[in-house]
Short mmCIF file of C-alpha atoms and ligand atoms in Angstrom, two decimals:
data_model
loop_
_atom_site.label_atom_id
_atom_site.label_comp_id
_atom_site.label_asym_id
_atom_site.label_seq_id
_atom_site.Cartn_x
_atom_site.Cartn_y
_atom_site.Cartn_z
CA UNK W 16 22.38 8.64 -6.83
CA UNK W 17 21.37 9.89 -3.03
CA UNK W 18 17.60 10.35 -2.89
CA UNK W 19 14.86 11.79 0.57
CA UNK W 20 11.97 10.80 0.04
CA UNK W 21 8.74 12.48 1.90
CA UNK W 22 5.50 10.97 2.49
CA UNK W 23 2.16 12.35 3.89
CA UNK W 24 -0.67 11.06 2.14
CA UNK W 25 -2.93 9.53 4.68
CA UNK W 26 -1.93 10.02 8.37
CA UNK W 27 1.49 8.67 8.23
CA UNK W 28 4.19 11.54 8.81
CA UNK W 29 7.21 9.60 7.26
CA UNK W 30 11.16 10.37 5.55
CA UNK W 31 13.97 8.20 4.39
CA UNK W 32 16.97 8.42 2.63
CA UNK W 33 18.12 5.60 -0.37
CA UNK W 34 20.35 5.33 -2.12
CA UNK W 35 20.38 4.02 -5.88
CA UNK W 36 24.13 1.86 -6.91
CA UNK W 37 25.02 2.21 -10.12
CA UNK W 38 23.86 -1.42 -11.21
CA UNK W 39 20.50 0.27 -10.61
CA UNK W 40 18.59 -3.19 -10.06
CA UNK W 41 17.25 -2.20 -6.33
CA UNK W 42 18.26 0.04 -4.25
CA UNK W 43 19.18 0.77 -0.57
CA UNK W 44 17.87 1.94 2.15
CA UNK W 45 19.81 4.55 4.50
CA UNK W 46 17.32 5.62 6.79
CA UNK W 47 13.53 5.54 6.72
CA UNK W 48 11.45 7.31 9.70
CA UNK W 49 7.64 6.76 10.02
CA UNK W 50 5.82 8.90 13.05
CA UNK W 51 2.20 7.87 13.25
CA UNK W 52 -0.43 9.77 14.74
CA UNK W 53 -2.83 6.29 14.74
CA UNK W 54 -3.67 6.00 18.43
CA UNK W 55 -5.52 9.18 18.14
CA UNK W 56 -7.19 7.57 15.21
CA UNK W 57 -8.34 4.51 17.05
CA UNK W 58 -10.12 6.30 19.35
CA UNK W 59 -12.49 7.70 16.73
CA UNK W 60 -12.83 4.61 14.75
CA UNK W 61 -10.71 6.36 12.04
CA UNK W 62 -9.18 8.99 10.44
CA UNK W 63 -10.23 12.26 10.92
CA UNK W 64 -8.19 14.01 8.20
CA UNK W 65 -8.15 17.46 10.15
CA UNK W 66 -6.00 15.77 12.42
CA UNK W 67 -4.22 13.90 10.61
CA UNK W 68 -3.30 16.92 9.13
CA UNK W 69 -1.60 18.51 11.96
CA UNK W 70 -0.03 16.10 13.54
CA UNK W 71 1.66 15.71 10.54
CA UNK W 72 2.59 19.73 10.59
CA UNK W 73 3.94 18.53 14.00
CA UNK W 74 6.23 16.69 13.57
CA UNK W 75 7.52 16.28 9.34
CA UNK W 76 10.44 18.31 9.95
CA UNK W 77 11.47 16.50 13.16
CA UNK W 78 10.94 13.42 10.88
CA UNK W 79 13.13 14.13 8.15
CA UNK W 80 15.45 15.69 10.43
CA UNK W 81 16.03 12.46 12.06
CA UNK W 82 16.22 10.68 8.83
CA UNK W 83 19.19 12.35 8.34
CA UNK W 84 20.85 12.30 11.00
CA UNK W 85 19.95 8.27 10.83
CA UNK W 86 21.45 7.94 7.29
CA UNK W 87 24.54 9.92 8.53
CA UNK W 88 24.79 12.66 5.59
CA UNK W 89 24.32 15.67 5.73
CA UNK W 90 21.84 17.79 3.14
CA UNK W 91 24.64 18.94 1.14
CA UNK W 92 24.96 15.11 0.05
CA UNK W 93 21.38 14.77 -0.80
CA UNK W 94 20.96 15.09 -4.70
CA UNK W 95 17.07 15.32 -4.97
CA UNK W 96 13.81 14.99 -3.01
CA UNK W 97 10.77 12.86 -3.63
CA UNK W 98 7.16 13.74 -1.95
CA UNK W 99 4.17 12.22 -2.39
CA UNK W 100 1.64 14.75 -4.04
CA UNK W 101 -1.35 12.02 -4.12
CA UNK W 102 -3.36 10.49 -3.92
CA UNK W 103 -4.39 10.95 -0.54
CA UNK W 104 -6.16 13.62 1.62
CA UNK W 105 -5.69 17.09 0.73
CA UNK W 106 -4.96 18.51 4.03
CA UNK W 107 -1.99 15.57 4.75
CA UNK W 108 -0.98 16.18 0.92
CA UNK W 109 -0.32 19.68 1.55
CA UNK W 110 1.48 19.35 4.26
CA UNK W 111 4.53 16.77 2.56
CA UNK W 112 4.33 18.94 -0.77
CA UNK W 113 4.69 22.16 0.69
CA UNK W 114 7.60 21.68 2.83
CA UNK W 115 9.19 19.58 0.17
CA UNK W 116 8.81 22.69 -2.24
CA UNK W 117 10.38 24.72 0.10
CA UNK W 118 13.37 22.44 0.65
CA UNK W 119 14.17 22.02 -3.10
CA UNK W 120 14.17 25.77 -3.02
CA UNK W 121 16.29 26.81 -0.09
CA UNK W 122 18.63 24.12 -0.77
CA UNK W 123 18.54 24.44 -4.78
CA UNK W 124 17.67 20.37 -4.92
CA UNK W 125 15.58 18.43 -7.73
CA UNK W 126 12.47 18.43 -7.11
CA UNK W 127 10.35 14.35 -8.14
CA UNK W 128 6.67 14.66 -7.19
CA UNK W 129 5.46 11.08 -7.34
CA UNK W 130 1.85 9.04 -7.11
CA UNK W 131 1.69 7.32 -4.21
CA UNK W 132 0.36 4.00 -6.25
CA UNK W 133 3.55 3.80 -8.04
CA UNK W 134 5.24 3.76 -4.03
CA UNK W 135 4.10 0.55 -3.30
CA UNK W 136 4.73 -1.08 -6.64
CA UNK W 137 8.22 0.59 -6.23
CA UNK W 138 8.29 -0.96 -2.69
CA UNK W 139 9.78 -3.99 -4.73
CA UNK W 140 12.95 -2.34 -5.93
CA UNK W 141 14.00 -2.23 -2.05
CA UNK W 142 16.71 -4.43 -1.72
CA UNK W 143 16.80 -7.26 1.05
CA UNK W 144 18.05 -10.50 0.91
CA UNK W 145 15.91 -12.63 -0.04
CA UNK W 146 14.61 -10.78 -3.01
CA UNK W 147 15.93 -10.95 -6.69
CA UNK W 148 16.01 -9.09 -9.67
CA UNK W 149 12.22 -8.08 -11.04
CA UNK W 150 11.62 -9.08 -14.84
CA UNK W 151 9.30 -7.75 -16.87
CA UNK W 152 6.24 -8.09 -17.70
CA UNK W 153 4.44 -8.11 -13.70
CA UNK W 154 1.19 -7.59 -13.02
CA UNK W 155 1.06 -5.48 -9.57
CA UNK W 156 -1.92 -5.98 -7.05
CA UNK W 157 -1.96 -2.82 -5.16
CA UNK W 158 -3.52 -3.51 -1.73
CA UNK W 159 -4.48 -0.80 0.90
CA UNK W 160 -6.96 0.65 2.49
CA UNK W 161 -7.50 3.30 -0.26
CA UNK W 162 -7.55 1.49 -2.93
CA UNK W 163 -7.65 -2.34 -4.99
CA UNK W 164 -5.78 -1.82 -8.90
CA UNK W 165 -4.33 -4.53 -10.76
CA UNK W 166 -1.84 -2.93 -12.92
CA UNK W 167 0.11 -4.44 -16.20
CA UNK W 168 4.17 -3.30 -15.90
CA UNK W 169 6.07 -3.93 -19.53
CA UNK W 170 9.08 -1.84 -18.36
CA UNK W 171 9.89 1.53 -16.19
CA UNK W 172 8.30 3.83 -18.41
CA UNK W 173 4.92 1.54 -19.82
CA UNK W 174 2.49 1.00 -16.69
CA UNK W 175 -1.39 0.17 -17.99
CA UNK W 176 -3.83 0.33 -15.19
CA UNK W 177 -6.20 -3.21 -16.00
CA UNK W 178 -9.02 -2.72 -13.15
CA UNK W 179 -10.02 -1.86 -9.48
CA UNK W 180 -12.45 -1.80 -6.53
CA UNK W 181 -15.81 -0.33 -7.86
CA UNK W 182 -16.96 0.14 -4.34
CA UNK W 183 -15.13 -0.28 -1.16
CA UNK W 184 -10.85 -0.81 -1.26
CA UNK W 185 -9.72 -4.63 0.49
CA UNK W 186 -8.16 -2.42 3.41
CA UNK W 187 -11.52 -0.53 4.20
CA UNK W 188 -13.33 -3.81 3.98
CA UNK W 189 -10.84 -5.51 6.29
CA UNK W 190 -11.56 -1.72 8.32
CA UNK W 191 -15.15 -1.40 8.24
CA UNK W 192 -15.88 -5.03 8.73
CA UNK W 193 -13.86 -4.86 12.00
CA UNK W 194 -15.96 -2.06 13.19
CA UNK W 195 -19.01 -4.38 12.56
CA UNK W 196 -16.95 -6.64 15.01
CA UNK W 197 -16.23 -3.87 17.52
CA UNK W 198 -12.23 -4.18 16.65
CA UNK W 199 -10.07 -1.52 17.38
CA UNK W 200 -9.09 0.79 13.80
CA UNK W 201 -7.55 -0.41 11.28
CA UNK W 202 -8.78 -3.97 11.69
CA UNK W 203 -6.88 -5.69 8.77
CA UNK W 204 -4.36 -6.53 11.04
CA UNK W 205 -6.31 -7.66 14.33
CA UNK W 206 -8.71 -9.64 11.95
CA UNK W 207 -5.23 -11.31 10.62
CA UNK W 208 -4.22 -12.57 13.76
CA UNK W 209 -7.88 -13.22 15.36
CA UNK W 210 -8.46 -15.57 12.17
CA UNK W 211 -5.08 -17.29 13.02
CA UNK W 212 -6.82 -19.49 16.11
CA UNK W 213 -9.64 -20.57 13.26
CA UNK W 214 -9.56 -23.17 10.55
CA UNK W 215 -13.18 -23.77 9.76
CA UNK W 216 -15.08 -21.30 6.58
CA UNK W 217 -18.44 -21.56 8.84
CA UNK W 218 -19.85 -18.34 7.16
CA UNK W 219 -18.58 -18.37 3.67
CA UNK W 220 -19.61 -15.08 3.00
CA UNK W 221 -20.25 -14.02 -0.81
CA UNK W 222 -17.05 -13.57 -2.92
CA UNK W 223 -18.47 -10.75 -5.07
CA UNK W 224 -17.76 -10.35 -9.06
CA UNK W 225 -15.29 -13.27 -8.64
CA UNK W 226 -16.38 -14.94 -11.81
CA UNK W 227 -16.46 -11.51 -13.80
CA UNK W 228 -14.27 -11.18 -17.42
CA UNK W 229 -12.87 -8.13 -15.92
CA UNK W 230 -10.42 -7.24 -13.34
CA UNK W 231 -12.45 -4.74 -11.13
CA UNK W 232 -13.50 -5.97 -7.78
CA UNK W 233 -16.25 -4.86 -5.47
CA UNK W 234 -16.31 -5.39 -1.33
CA UNK W 235 -18.88 -4.02 -0.33
CA UNK W 236 -21.64 -6.51 -1.16
CA UNK W 237 -19.64 -8.43 1.06
CA UNK W 238 -19.43 -5.89 3.79
CA UNK W 239 -23.31 -6.43 3.81
CA UNK W 240 -23.56 -9.95 4.40
CA UNK W 241 -21.10 -9.59 7.51
CA UNK W 242 -23.55 -6.74 8.54
CA UNK W 243 -26.45 -9.16 8.41
CA UNK W 244 -24.97 -11.76 10.15
CA UNK W 245 -24.08 -9.68 12.54
CA UNK W 246 -27.49 -8.33 12.73
CA UNK W 247 -28.53 -11.80 13.33
CA UNK W 248 -26.49 -12.87 16.36
CA UNK W 249 -26.50 -9.27 18.04
CA UNK W 250 -29.25 -10.31 20.15
CA UNK W 251 -27.02 -12.50 22.12
CA UNK W 252 -24.10 -10.33 21.75
CA UNK W 253 -21.65 -11.15 19.64
CA UNK W 254 -19.20 -13.48 21.64
CA UNK W 255 -15.30 -14.28 21.11
CA UNK W 256 -16.30 -17.32 19.07
CA UNK W 257 -18.31 -15.04 16.94
CA UNK W 258 -15.95 -12.97 16.12
CA UNK W 259 -13.02 -15.47 15.37
CA UNK W 260 -15.33 -17.20 12.99
CA UNK W 261 -16.79 -14.19 10.69
CA UNK W 262 -12.97 -12.99 10.40
CA UNK W 263 -11.62 -16.33 9.32
CA UNK W 264 -14.85 -15.99 7.21
CA UNK W 265 -14.16 -12.31 6.30
CA UNK W 266 -10.74 -12.89 5.45
CA UNK W 267 -10.77 -15.68 3.66
CA UNK W 268 -13.35 -13.98 0.70
CA UNK W 269 -11.44 -11.12 0.71
CA UNK W 270 -8.08 -13.49 -0.14
CA UNK W 271 -10.23 -15.55 -2.62
CA UNK W 272 -11.19 -12.70 -4.61
CA UNK W 273 -7.78 -10.94 -4.60
CA UNK W 274 -6.06 -14.30 -6.24
CA UNK W 275 -8.34 -15.66 -8.57
CA UNK W 276 -8.25 -11.39 -9.96
CA UNK W 277 -4.59 -11.36 -9.75
CA UNK W 278 -4.06 -14.94 -11.65
CA UNK W 279 -6.03 -14.20 -13.79
CA UNK W 280 -4.25 -11.31 -14.91
CA UNK W 281 -1.11 -12.95 -14.89
CA UNK W 282 -2.07 -15.80 -17.42
CA UNK W 283 -3.93 -13.59 -19.04
CA UNK W 284 -0.76 -11.40 -19.97
CA UNK W 285 2.40 -14.11 -19.75
CA UNK W 286 3.58 -12.29 -16.47
CA UNK W 287 6.82 -13.52 -15.22
CA UNK W 288 6.61 -11.64 -12.08
CA UNK W 289 4.18 -10.87 -9.59
CA UNK W 290 4.33 -8.04 -7.81
CA UNK W 291 2.31 -7.25 -4.29
CA UNK W 292 2.29 -3.39 -2.04
CA UNK W 293 0.04 -1.58 0.00
CA UNK W 294 -1.31 -2.39 3.58
CA UNK W 295 -3.06 -5.36 3.33
CA UNK W 296 -0.07 -7.37 1.48
CA UNK W 297 1.58 -7.74 4.56
CA UNK W 298 -1.39 -10.37 5.46
CA UNK W 299 0.62 -13.71 5.77
CA UNK W 300 -2.18 -15.67 5.17
CA UNK W 301 -3.12 -14.21 1.25
CA UNK W 302 0.80 -14.35 0.81
CA UNK W 303 0.46 -17.93 1.65
CA UNK W 304 -2.25 -19.50 -0.61
CA UNK W 305 -0.45 -16.70 -2.96
CA UNK W 306 2.03 -19.11 -3.38
CA UNK W 307 0.16 -22.16 -2.97
CA UNK W 308 -2.18 -21.46 -5.95
CA UNK W 309 0.88 -20.50 -8.15
CA UNK W 310 2.07 -23.94 -7.70
CA UNK W 311 -1.02 -25.42 -7.92
CA UNK W 312 -1.66 -23.71 -10.97
CA UNK W 313 2.42 -24.00 -12.50
CA UNK W 314 2.87 -20.43 -12.85
CA UNK W 315 5.70 -19.68 -14.01
CA UNK W 316 6.09 -16.11 -12.15
CA UNK W 317 8.07 -15.21 -9.13
CA UNK W 318 6.64 -13.55 -6.68
CA UNK W 319 7.65 -10.54 -4.25
CA UNK W 320 6.30 -9.28 -1.70
CA UNK W 321 7.92 -6.26 0.31
CA UNK W 322 8.92 -6.29 3.69
CA UNK W 323 6.41 -5.86 6.53
CA UNK W 324 6.96 -2.15 7.28
CA UNK W 325 7.46 -1.45 3.85
CA UNK W 326 3.80 -2.84 2.46
CA UNK W 327 2.36 -0.25 4.95
CA UNK W 328 3.28 3.67 3.85
CA UNK W 329 6.63 4.81 4.12
CA UNK W 330 8.92 7.62 2.30
CA UNK W 331 11.30 5.11 0.86
CA UNK W 332 9.06 3.56 -1.46
CA UNK W 333 8.16 7.52 -3.04
CA UNK W 334 12.12 7.68 -3.10
CA UNK W 335 12.50 4.58 -4.69
CA UNK W 336 9.92 5.26 -6.97
CA UNK W 337 10.99 8.52 -7.98
CA UNK W 338 14.40 7.03 -8.84
CA UNK W 339 13.34 4.62 -11.67
CA UNK W 340 11.04 8.01 -12.61
CA UNK W 341 12.99 10.65 -12.47
CA UNK W 342 11.55 13.68 -13.47
CA UNK W 343 12.27 17.07 -11.87
CA UNK W 344 9.14 19.56 -11.68
CA UNK W 345 10.69 23.12 -10.90
CA UNK W 346 9.22 23.88 -7.45
CA UNK W 347 7.29 25.79 -8.44
CA UNK W 348 5.19 23.61 -10.42
CA UNK W 349 4.60 20.55 -7.97
CA UNK W 350 1.20 20.56 -7.01
CA UNK W 351 -0.81 18.43 -4.45
CA UNK W 352 -3.21 16.06 -6.24
CA UNK W 353 -6.03 14.50 -4.27
CA UNK W 354 -7.28 12.61 -6.90
CA UNK W 355 -4.53 11.46 -8.97
CA UNK W 356 -5.28 8.26 -10.24
CA UNK W 357 -3.41 5.62 -12.07
CA UNK W 358 -1.77 6.59 -16.09
O1 KG4 H 425 -0.98 1.35 2.55
P1 KG4 H 425 -1.21 1.63 3.52
O2 KG4 H 425 -0.56 2.12 5.11
O3 KG4 H 425 -2.05 2.82 3.89
C1 KG4 H 425 -3.22 3.01 2.75
O4 KG4 H 425 -2.36 3.79 1.58
O5 KG4 H 425 -4.06 2.94 2.83
O6 KG4 H 425 -2.41 0.46 4.15
C2 KG4 H 425 -3.68 0.72 5.11
C3 KG4 H 425 -4.61 -0.99 4.98
C4 KG4 H 425 -5.70 -0.25 6.15
O7 KG4 H 425 -7.06 -0.87 5.47
C5 KG4 H 425 -5.13 -2.50 7.08
O8 KG4 H 425 -6.10 -2.59 7.92
C6 KG4 H 425 -4.33 -2.23 6.14
O9 KG4 H 425 -3.82 -1.74 5.00
N1 KG4 H 425 -3.46 -4.48 6.89
C7 KG4 H 425 -4.01 -5.09 6.66
C8 KG4 H 425 -2.86 -5.84 6.94
N2 KG4 H 425 -2.01 -5.29 7.74
C9 KG4 H 425 -2.74 -3.55 7.00
N3 KG4 H 425 -5.09 -5.83 6.18
C10 KG4 H 425 -5.03 -7.13 6.28
N4 KG4 H 425 -3.77 -7.62 7.02
C11 KG4 H 425 -2.94 -7.20 7.35
N5 KG4 H 425 -2.06 -8.09 7.77
ZN1 ZN H 426 -0.63 3.54 0.77
#
């Protein structure tokens, strides 16, 4: 089966073509095209929704065109169209959803609405050389700019939300703290690379609700603690050394909380697989420390992390989620839903 995926929930304009073979274990990417308006948002220090949507209107058709060209398939070979319907920015979602509805009607192809959060989880079902078959039960940590959620997956049909952030998402914490440190948006990858130059956790920032008896997260207290520290230093101006040390301590605090809660969920539900997804899972320090902790705690669990470019928003993950949860909906009924969440 060949699926064309479309993703426009935030600032990316993405289209991809995937092929699902009969084994139904993993899917293959035939093309994966992403245009981003990030340079515009870097200038403003964050995403301005209307700017993002206007760029998406300009680029979506050329991006779909390129995805088809790169797949070397004509539109006639497409079996279905998958589109992100939420959660996300309403203007951005509408661009993708209305385009997908139109193509479904004109090309007479089935349309499958996809929850963006499921997309991040299903990025793990895209084949690469190192990842094998995913066995259930699986715990999934979706950790991005908008979300920090722990989910239990018993099979493709049974997915249960265990907990999530009660304030800022982990990626949002990276980005907001980056702003305090005068780093460009998005700050997550920059904080990671700056942290690589440090090795002592000088500040030992708070790890909010790390020991709470649930699977919720909170990062706004961490942001306030960093703000207080930055205000103290500001009189003498932040030096490169301060930025390096604060970055490292911030990353450590975020990673510690994510790992402690995630492994608690793995133990509680006897998970055999642990899946990461979302922009923050591109963070190598998170992966390494997680692998180390799995070993330390002698957990028999296989860790899956998508390839770096599949951790952040893309359309291949949307097409993959559609394949494993193939529910066709008439184009007249498919709607953007910015508030969509886990069921
Ligand atoms: O999944 P994504 O592309 O978009 C959302 O759905 O939010 O995630 C973007 C987020 C941003 O907050 C960015 O700072 C963060 O992921 N991010 C990282 C890294 N790469 C991206 N955070 C920490 N370390 C990274 N290497
Ligand atoms: Zn995302």
